[in-house]
Coordinates of C-alpha atoms and ligand atoms in Angstrom, one line a residue:
X43 CA 101.5 -75.3 -131.8
X44 CA 98.9 -72.3 -131.3
X45 CA 100.1 -69.1 -130.0
X46 CA 97.5 -67.9 -127.6
X47 CA 94.5 -66.8 -129.6
X48 CA 93.2 -63.7 -128.9
X49 CA 89.1 -64.6 -130.5
X50 CA 87.7 -67.2 -128.2
X51 CA 87.7 -70.0 -130.6
X52 CA 85.0 -72.3 -128.7
X53 CA 82.6 -69.3 -128.5
X54 CA 82.7 -68.4 -132.2
X55 CA 82.3 -72.5 -132.8
X56 CA 79.7 -72.4 -130.2
X57 CA 77.8 -70.4 -133.1
X58 CA 78.0 -72.8 -135.8
X59 CA 74.6 -74.2 -135.6
X60 CA 73.0 -71.0 -135.9
X61 CA 75.3 -69.9 -138.9
X62 CA 74.8 -73.4 -140.5
X63 CA 71.1 -73.2 -140.1
X64 CA 71.4 -69.3 -141.5
X65 CA 73.5 -70.5 -144.5
X66 CA 71.5 -73.2 -145.6
X67 CA 68.6 -70.5 -145.8
X68 CA 70.4 -68.4 -147.7
X69 CA 71.2 -71.0 -150.3
X70 CA 68.2 -71.8 -150.7
X71 CA 66.7 -68.6 -151.6
X72 CA 69.3 -67.0 -153.8
X73 CA 68.2 -64.0 -156.1
X74 CA 70.0 -62.3 -159.2
X75 CA 71.8 -59.2 -159.4
X76 CA 70.0 -56.0 -158.3
X77 CA 67.0 -58.5 -157.0
X78 CA 68.1 -58.9 -153.7
X79 CA 65.2 -57.5 -151.8
X80 CA 64.4 -60.8 -149.5
X81 CA 68.5 -61.5 -149.2
X82 CA 69.3 -57.8 -147.7
X83 CA 66.1 -58.0 -145.9
X84 CA 67.4 -60.8 -144.1
X85 CA 70.9 -59.5 -143.6
X86 CA 69.9 -56.0 -142.2
X87 CA 67.7 -58.2 -139.6
X88 CA 70.7 -60.2 -138.3
X89 CA 72.7 -57.1 -137.7
X90 CA 70.3 -55.2 -136.0
X91 CA 69.4 -58.4 -133.8
X92 CA 73.2 -57.9 -132.3
X93 CA 73.2 -53.9 -132.2
X94 CA 73.9 -52.2 -135.4
X95 CA 72.2 -49.2 -136.9
X96 CA 71.1 -50.3 -140.2
X97 CA 70.6 -48.5 -143.7
X98 CA 68.8 -50.3 -146.2
X99 CA 68.1 -49.6 -149.6
X100 CA 71.5 -48.2 -149.9
X101 CA 72.7 -48.3 -153.7
X102 CA 70.0 -50.6 -155.2
X103 CA 69.3 -53.3 -152.4
X104 CA 72.6 -52.5 -150.6
X105 CA 72.5 -52.2 -146.6
X106 CA 75.1 -50.4 -144.4
X107 CA 75.2 -51.4 -140.8
X108 CA 77.0 -49.3 -138.4
X109 CA 78.4 -50.3 -134.8
X110 CA 79.6 -47.5 -133.2
X111 CA 81.8 -48.2 -130.0
X112 CA 83.9 -45.6 -128.6
X113 CA 86.9 -43.5 -130.1
X114 CA 89.1 -45.9 -132.7
X115 CA 89.4 -46.5 -136.2
X116 CA 86.9 -47.6 -138.6
X117 CA 86.8 -51.2 -140.6
X118 CA 84.3 -51.7 -143.5
X119 CA 83.7 -55.2 -143.8
X120 CA 82.0 -56.2 -147.2
X121 CA 80.0 -58.9 -148.0
X122 CA 78.3 -59.4 -151.7
X123 CA 74.8 -61.3 -152.0
X124 CA 74.1 -62.0 -155.5
X125 CA 73.4 -65.5 -157.0
X126 CA 73.7 -66.3 -160.7
X127 CA 71.0 -67.9 -163.3
X128 CA 71.9 -71.3 -163.6
X129 CA 70.5 -74.5 -162.1
X130 CA 72.3 -76.0 -159.1
X131 CA 73.6 -79.5 -159.9
X132 CA 75.0 -80.3 -156.7
X133 CA 72.6 -82.9 -155.6
X134 CA 72.8 -81.6 -152.1
X135 CA 69.9 -82.3 -150.1
X136 CA 69.5 -78.8 -149.3
X137 CA 70.0 -77.6 -152.9
X138 CA 68.7 -74.7 -154.4
X139 CA 65.4 -75.3 -156.1
X140 CA 64.4 -72.0 -157.0
X141 CA 63.4 -71.2 -160.9
X142 CA 62.7 -67.4 -162.2
X143 CA 61.5 -65.7 -165.2
X144 CA 64.7 -64.8 -167.1
X145 CA 64.5 -63.6 -170.8
X146 CA 61.3 -64.6 -172.0
X147 CA 61.8 -67.9 -170.6
X148 CA 62.8 -69.5 -167.2
X149 CA 66.2 -70.4 -165.2
X150 CA 67.2 -71.7 -161.9
X151 CA 69.1 -69.3 -159.5
X152 CA 72.4 -70.3 -157.5
X153 CA 75.1 -69.2 -155.2
X154 CA 77.4 -71.0 -157.3
X155 CA 80.1 -67.9 -156.6
X156 CA 79.6 -68.7 -152.7
X157 CA 78.2 -65.2 -152.1
X158 CA 76.3 -67.2 -149.3
X159 CA 79.6 -68.3 -147.7
X160 CA 80.3 -64.4 -147.6
X161 CA 77.5 -63.5 -146.4
X162 CA 77.2 -65.8 -143.4
X163 CA 80.8 -65.1 -142.3
X164 CA 79.7 -61.2 -142.7
X165 CA 76.8 -62.2 -139.9
X166 CA 78.9 -64.6 -137.7
X167 CA 81.8 -61.7 -137.6
X168 CA 79.1 -59.2 -137.1
X169 CA 77.5 -61.5 -133.9
X170 CA 81.0 -62.4 -132.4
X171 CA 82.4 -58.5 -132.8
X172 CA 79.2 -57.2 -131.1
X173 CA 79.4 -60.0 -128.5
X174 CA 82.9 -58.7 -126.9
X175 CA 82.3 -54.8 -127.5
X176 CA 84.5 -54.6 -123.8
X177 CA 87.7 -55.9 -126.3
X178 CA 88.0 -53.2 -128.9
X179 CA 87.1 -49.5 -129.4
X180 CA 86.3 -47.7 -132.9
X181 CA 83.8 -48.6 -135.6
X182 CA 82.3 -51.3 -137.6
X183 CA 81.0 -50.7 -141.3
X184 CA 79.6 -53.7 -142.4
X185 CA 78.2 -53.4 -145.8
X186 CA 75.9 -55.9 -147.8
X187 CA 76.6 -55.1 -151.2
X188 CA 74.4 -56.0 -154.5
X189 CA 75.1 -56.7 -158.0
X190 CA 78.6 -58.0 -157.7
X191 CA 78.3 -60.4 -160.2
X192 CA 77.9 -57.6 -163.0
X193 CA 80.0 -55.3 -161.8
X194 CA 77.8 -52.9 -160.7
X195 CA 77.1 -53.2 -156.9
X196 CA 79.9 -51.6 -155.4
X197 CA 79.9 -48.9 -157.7
X198 CA 76.5 -48.3 -157.0
X199 CA 76.8 -48.1 -153.3
X200 CA 80.0 -45.6 -153.6
X201 CA 77.8 -43.2 -155.8
X202 CA 75.0 -43.1 -153.4
X203 CA 77.9 -41.3 -150.7
X204 CA 78.9 -44.5 -149.1
X205 CA 81.7 -42.6 -147.2
X206 CA 80.2 -39.6 -147.5
X207 CA 77.1 -40.6 -145.5
X208 CA 78.9 -42.8 -142.9
X209 CA 82.5 -41.8 -143.0
X210 CA 85.8 -42.9 -144.7
X211 CA 87.2 -46.1 -143.4
X212 CA 90.3 -46.7 -142.4
X213 CA 90.4 -50.1 -143.4
X214 CA 88.5 -52.4 -146.1
X215 CA 88.1 -55.8 -145.8
X216 CA 86.2 -58.3 -148.0
X217 CA 87.0 -62.5 -148.6
X218 CA 85.9 -64.8 -151.3
X219 CA 85.4 -68.3 -151.4
X220 CA 88.4 -70.6 -153.2
X221 CA 86.9 -73.5 -154.9
X222 CA 90.6 -74.9 -155.1
X223 CA 91.6 -74.4 -151.4
X224 CA 90.5 -76.7 -148.5
X225 CA 87.8 -75.5 -145.8
X226 CA 90.1 -74.3 -142.9
X227 CA 92.6 -72.6 -144.8
X228 CA 93.0 -69.0 -145.8
X229 CA 94.6 -67.6 -149.2
X230 CA 96.7 -64.4 -148.7
X231 CA 98.4 -62.6 -151.3
X232 CA 99.8 -58.7 -151.4
X233 CA 99.9 -56.6 -154.5
X234 CA 97.5 -57.0 -157.6
X235 CA 95.7 -60.2 -157.2
X236 CA 92.5 -60.0 -159.5
X237 CA 92.4 -58.1 -163.0
X238 CA 91.5 -55.2 -164.9
X239 CA 88.3 -56.5 -166.5
X240 CA 86.8 -55.0 -169.5
X241 CA 84.7 -55.3 -172.3
X242 CA 85.0 -54.2 -176.3
X243 CA 82.6 -54.4 -179.0
X244 CA 83.9 -54.5 -182.6
X245 CA 81.5 -54.1 -185.5
X246 CA 83.0 -55.4 -188.8
X247 CA 81.5 -53.9 -191.6
X248 CA 81.5 -55.2 -195.2
X249 CA 79.5 -55.5 -198.5
X250 CA 77.4 -58.1 -198.8
X251 CA 76.4 -60.5 -201.4
X252 CA 74.9 -64.0 -202.7
X253 CA 77.1 -66.9 -200.9
X254 CA 77.9 -67.8 -204.4
X255 CA 79.5 -65.0 -205.6
X256 CA 82.1 -63.7 -203.2
X257 CA 83.7 -61.9 -205.9
X258 CA 80.9 -59.0 -205.3
X259 CA 81.6 -58.8 -201.6
X260 CA 84.0 -57.8 -199.1
X261 CA 83.2 -60.5 -196.5
X262 CA 82.8 -59.6 -193.0
X263 CA 82.8 -62.9 -191.5
X264 CA 85.9 -63.3 -193.2
X265 CA 87.6 -60.4 -192.3
X266 CA 86.3 -60.8 -188.9
X267 CA 88.1 -64.2 -188.7
X268 CA 91.1 -62.5 -189.2
X269 CA 90.8 -59.9 -186.7
X270 CA 90.3 -62.9 -184.2
X271 CA 93.9 -64.5 -185.6
X272 CA 95.6 -61.1 -185.6
X273 CA 94.4 -60.4 -181.9
X274 CA 96.1 -63.3 -180.7
X275 CA 99.4 -61.4 -181.3
X276 CA 98.9 -58.8 -178.9
X277 CA 99.7 -61.4 -175.7
X278 CA 102.3 -63.3 -177.7
X279 CA 104.3 -59.9 -179.5
X280 CA 102.9 -56.9 -178.4
X281 CA 102.8 -57.0 -174.6
X282 CA 106.3 -57.6 -172.5
X283 CA 106.3 -61.2 -171.8
X284 CA 106.6 -60.7 -168.2
X285 CA 103.5 -58.7 -168.0
X286 CA 100.1 -60.3 -167.4
X287 CA 97.2 -60.2 -170.5
X288 CA 94.3 -62.0 -171.9
X289 CA 92.3 -61.0 -174.8
X290 CA 89.4 -63.4 -175.2
X291 CA 86.8 -63.3 -177.8
X292 CA 84.1 -64.7 -176.2
X293 CA 81.1 -64.4 -179.3
X294 CA 81.5 -63.6 -182.9
X295 CA 78.0 -62.9 -184.4
X296 CA 77.1 -62.0 -188.0
X297 CA 74.9 -63.2 -190.7
X298 CA 71.4 -65.3 -191.3
X299 CA 72.1 -68.2 -193.5
X300 CA 74.4 -70.3 -195.4
X301 CA 74.4 -68.6 -198.7
X302 CA 74.3 -65.0 -197.7
X303 CA 77.3 -62.7 -197.4
X304 CA 76.3 -60.4 -194.5
X305 CA 77.5 -56.9 -194.5
X306 CA 77.9 -57.0 -190.7
X307 CA 79.8 -59.0 -187.9
X308 CA 80.4 -58.6 -184.3
X309 CA 82.7 -59.3 -182.1
X310 CA 82.8 -59.3 -178.0
X311 CA 85.9 -59.7 -176.5
X312 CA 87.1 -59.2 -172.7
X313 CA 90.4 -57.9 -171.7
X314 CA 92.3 -58.8 -168.9
X315 CA 95.2 -56.6 -167.4
X316 CA 97.0 -55.9 -164.4
X317 CA 98.5 -52.4 -165.1
X318 CA 97.4 -49.2 -166.4
X319 CA 100.2 -49.2 -168.9
X320 CA 99.5 -52.7 -170.4
X321 CA 95.4 -51.9 -170.0
X322 CA 96.0 -48.7 -172.7
X323 CA 98.6 -50.7 -174.5
X324 CA 95.6 -53.4 -175.6
X325 CA 93.0 -50.8 -176.3
X326 CA 95.9 -49.2 -178.7
X327 CA 96.5 -52.6 -180.5
X328 CA 92.9 -53.9 -180.8
X329 CA 91.9 -50.9 -182.9
X330 CA 95.0 -50.6 -184.9
X331 CA 94.7 -54.7 -185.8
X332 CA 90.8 -53.9 -186.6
X333 CA 91.9 -50.9 -188.6
X334 CA 94.7 -52.5 -190.2
X335 CA 92.9 -56.1 -191.3
X336 CA 89.7 -54.0 -192.5
X337 CA 92.1 -51.6 -195.0
X338 CA 93.9 -54.9 -196.1
X339 CA 90.3 -56.5 -197.2
X340 CA 90.0 -53.8 -199.3
X341 CA 87.1 -51.6 -197.6
X342 CA 86.8 -47.9 -197.9
X343 CA 87.2 -45.6 -195.4
X344 CA 83.4 -45.1 -194.3
X345 CA 83.6 -49.0 -193.6
X346 CA 86.4 -49.0 -191.1
X347 CA 85.2 -51.3 -188.1
X348 CA 83.7 -49.6 -185.2
X349 CA 85.6 -50.5 -181.5
X350 CA 83.6 -49.6 -178.8
X351 CA 85.2 -49.8 -175.6
X352 CA 82.8 -50.2 -172.4
X353 CA 83.1 -47.5 -170.5
X354 CA 82.6 -48.4 -167.0
X355 CA 84.8 -51.5 -166.1
X356 CA 85.7 -53.5 -162.8
X357 CA 89.6 -52.3 -162.1
X358 CA 92.1 -54.7 -160.9
X359 CA 92.3 -55.4 -157.0
X360 CA 95.0 -54.4 -155.2
X361 CA 95.7 -55.7 -151.6
X362 CA 97.6 -53.5 -149.4
X363 CA 100.7 -54.7 -148.4
X364 CA 100.7 -53.4 -144.9
X365 CA 97.1 -54.5 -144.2
X366 CA 98.0 -58.1 -145.8
X367 CA 100.7 -58.6 -143.4
X368 CA 98.7 -57.7 -140.5
X369 CA 96.0 -60.2 -141.7
X370 CA 98.8 -62.8 -142.2
X371 CA 99.8 -62.0 -138.9
X372 CA 96.4 -62.0 -137.3
X373 CA 95.7 -65.4 -139.0
X374 CA 98.8 -67.2 -137.6
X375 CA 97.5 -66.7 -134.0
X376 CA 94.5 -68.5 -135.0
X377 CA 95.3 -71.0 -137.9
X378 CA 98.1 -73.7 -138.1
X379 CA 101.1 -72.3 -140.4
X380 CA 100.2 -74.9 -143.1
X381 CA 96.5 -73.6 -143.1
X382 CA 97.8 -70.1 -144.4
X383 CA 98.2 -70.2 -147.8
X384 CA 100.3 -67.9 -150.2
X385 CA 97.5 -67.0 -153.5
X386 CA 98.5 -67.2 -156.9
X387 CA 97.1 -64.0 -158.6
X388 CA 94.0 -64.6 -161.2
X389 CA 92.4 -62.8 -163.9
X390 CA 89.1 -62.9 -162.4
X391 CA 87.6 -59.7 -161.5
X392 CA 85.8 -58.3 -158.4
X393 CA 84.7 -54.7 -157.8
X394 CA 85.6 -55.2 -154.2
X395 CA 88.8 -53.2 -155.7
X396 CA 86.6 -50.0 -156.5
X397 CA 86.2 -49.5 -152.4
X398 CA 90.0 -48.9 -152.2
X399 CA 90.1 -46.6 -155.5
X400 CA 88.5 -43.8 -154.6
X401 CA 90.3 -40.5 -153.9
X402 CA 90.5 -41.4 -150.2
X403 CA 92.6 -44.1 -151.0
X404 CA 91.7 -46.6 -148.2
X405 CA 93.9 -49.2 -147.6
X406 CA 91.7 -52.7 -148.8
X407 CA 92.3 -56.2 -149.1
X408 CA 90.1 -59.4 -150.2
X409 CA 91.7 -62.6 -149.4
X410 CA 90.7 -66.2 -150.2
X411 CA 88.8 -68.5 -147.5
X412 CA 89.3 -72.0 -148.6
X413 CA 85.6 -73.9 -148.8
X414 CA 86.3 -77.1 -150.3
X415 CA 85.4 -80.6 -148.4
X416 CA 88.2 -82.8 -147.7
X417 CA 86.6 -85.4 -149.7
X418 CA 86.8 -83.3 -153.0
X419 CA 90.2 -82.2 -152.2
X420 CA 91.7 -85.9 -152.2
X421 CA 89.5 -87.2 -155.5
X422 CA 90.9 -84.1 -157.4
X423 CA 87.5 -83.2 -158.6
X424 CA 87.1 -79.3 -158.1
X425 CA 84.6 -77.5 -159.9
X426 CA 85.2 -73.3 -160.2
X427 CA 83.2 -70.8 -159.2
X428 CA 80.1 -70.6 -161.0
X429 CA 80.1 -73.9 -161.8
X430 CA 76.5 -76.0 -161.1
X431 CA 78.3 -78.8 -159.0
X432 CA 80.6 -76.3 -157.0
X433 CA 79.8 -76.4 -153.1
X434 CA 81.4 -75.5 -150.1
X435 CA 81.9 -77.0 -147.0
X436 CA 79.7 -74.8 -144.8
X437 CA 80.9 -75.6 -141.0
X438 CA 84.3 -75.3 -141.1
X439 CA 84.5 -72.2 -143.8
X440 CA 82.5 -70.5 -141.8
X441 CA 84.2 -71.1 -138.4
X442 CA 87.6 -70.2 -140.4
X443 CA 86.1 -66.9 -141.6
X444 CA 84.7 -65.6 -138.5
X445 CA 87.5 -66.7 -136.7
X446 CA 90.3 -65.0 -139.2
X447 CA 88.4 -61.8 -139.8
X448 CA 87.6 -61.1 -136.0
X449 CA 91.2 -62.0 -135.0
X450 CA 92.4 -59.4 -137.9
X451 CA 89.6 -57.0 -136.3
X452 CA 90.7 -57.3 -133.2
X453 CA 94.4 -56.7 -133.9
X454 CA 93.7 -53.6 -136.1
X455 CA 91.5 -52.2 -133.6
X456 CA 94.1 -52.7 -130.8
X457 CA 97.2 -51.9 -133.0
X458 CA 99.5 -49.1 -131.1
X459 CA 100.9 -46.5 -133.5
Ligands
ZN564 ZN1 81.3 -64.8 -159.2
ZN565 ZN1 82.0 -63.7 -156.6

């Protein structure tokens, strides 16, 4: 049974053809991080069409759309805009055929993280909210963020003075396409939902020699290998069993040839955590392990490994519990109860988290929007985000996203203190 919905679901359904067409256009013209020039222009035009005042090129190709409608709270709603460097292999009739120059060669581009769904939902919500201005009072702050995939866009927009120039929002909302939840559902959870994501490099030094005279060397390939194995004890022995942590060595680089022992090997590591305490413990253990293994290898003081933690990292996403409660209530007005799911925390990262991490402490929430077509759910073939085979079911995902976010906004605008 539905409770009486506040949003007019038939009106939202009537906009479906427009939105699916827009979705298809965005899907067929993906642009990589920091290159979202045409995409941002298109979105800016969509917002202008329905009465938003739009600022373009804000923090790169970022856009800020403001719709003022009397005295009331300000709600920020963010979409990201960038695609990934990969060839689409979905076989869809409307698949992306775009190829761009990349690292001296060529690469396909694809919205394999579903940012095209995010953008279309965002436009759909703007269109609907602008058409029912008699039902709410306040300010809509719609932001189109560049460069999410490289963790740079949110930071760039905040650094450009997003809150100083356009005001500090009372709430921040975002959604992300889910590659495992069915279209027609949403996944919500409060507290930490996505992890701190950091990168570190370890330069492991050694003393090189001919491959046939290992006794003349201190072999950094062996030292680096031992560091890789020792790093596995951070999760198993150093961090409390109930705390979440991932330490992954994604790349080992060193050497030139079969029979030369090199004098340097680099390890590239990603670390995922939720709390600051665990994050700093992981840093400490990485440094201790690198140094300890190097000492055991007999390296002198001036050849100790160099551990470089990248300073700018994506902090964990924290969903404000009160805001999530409100979102859940709003969703329950427009979706059947079995379509509102509890989402598990994940060790992936999203720079949406930053909008709630400024001194203003804006309450923010990023929820999952189910996107998977029914036949795929049944087959169990569920390619993840960033897979060349991932694709959403646009019509149903868009209808659900626009309905839930519009209802959430109406409820936030109309709540009594
Ligand atoms: Zn992504
Ligand atoms: Zn994404």
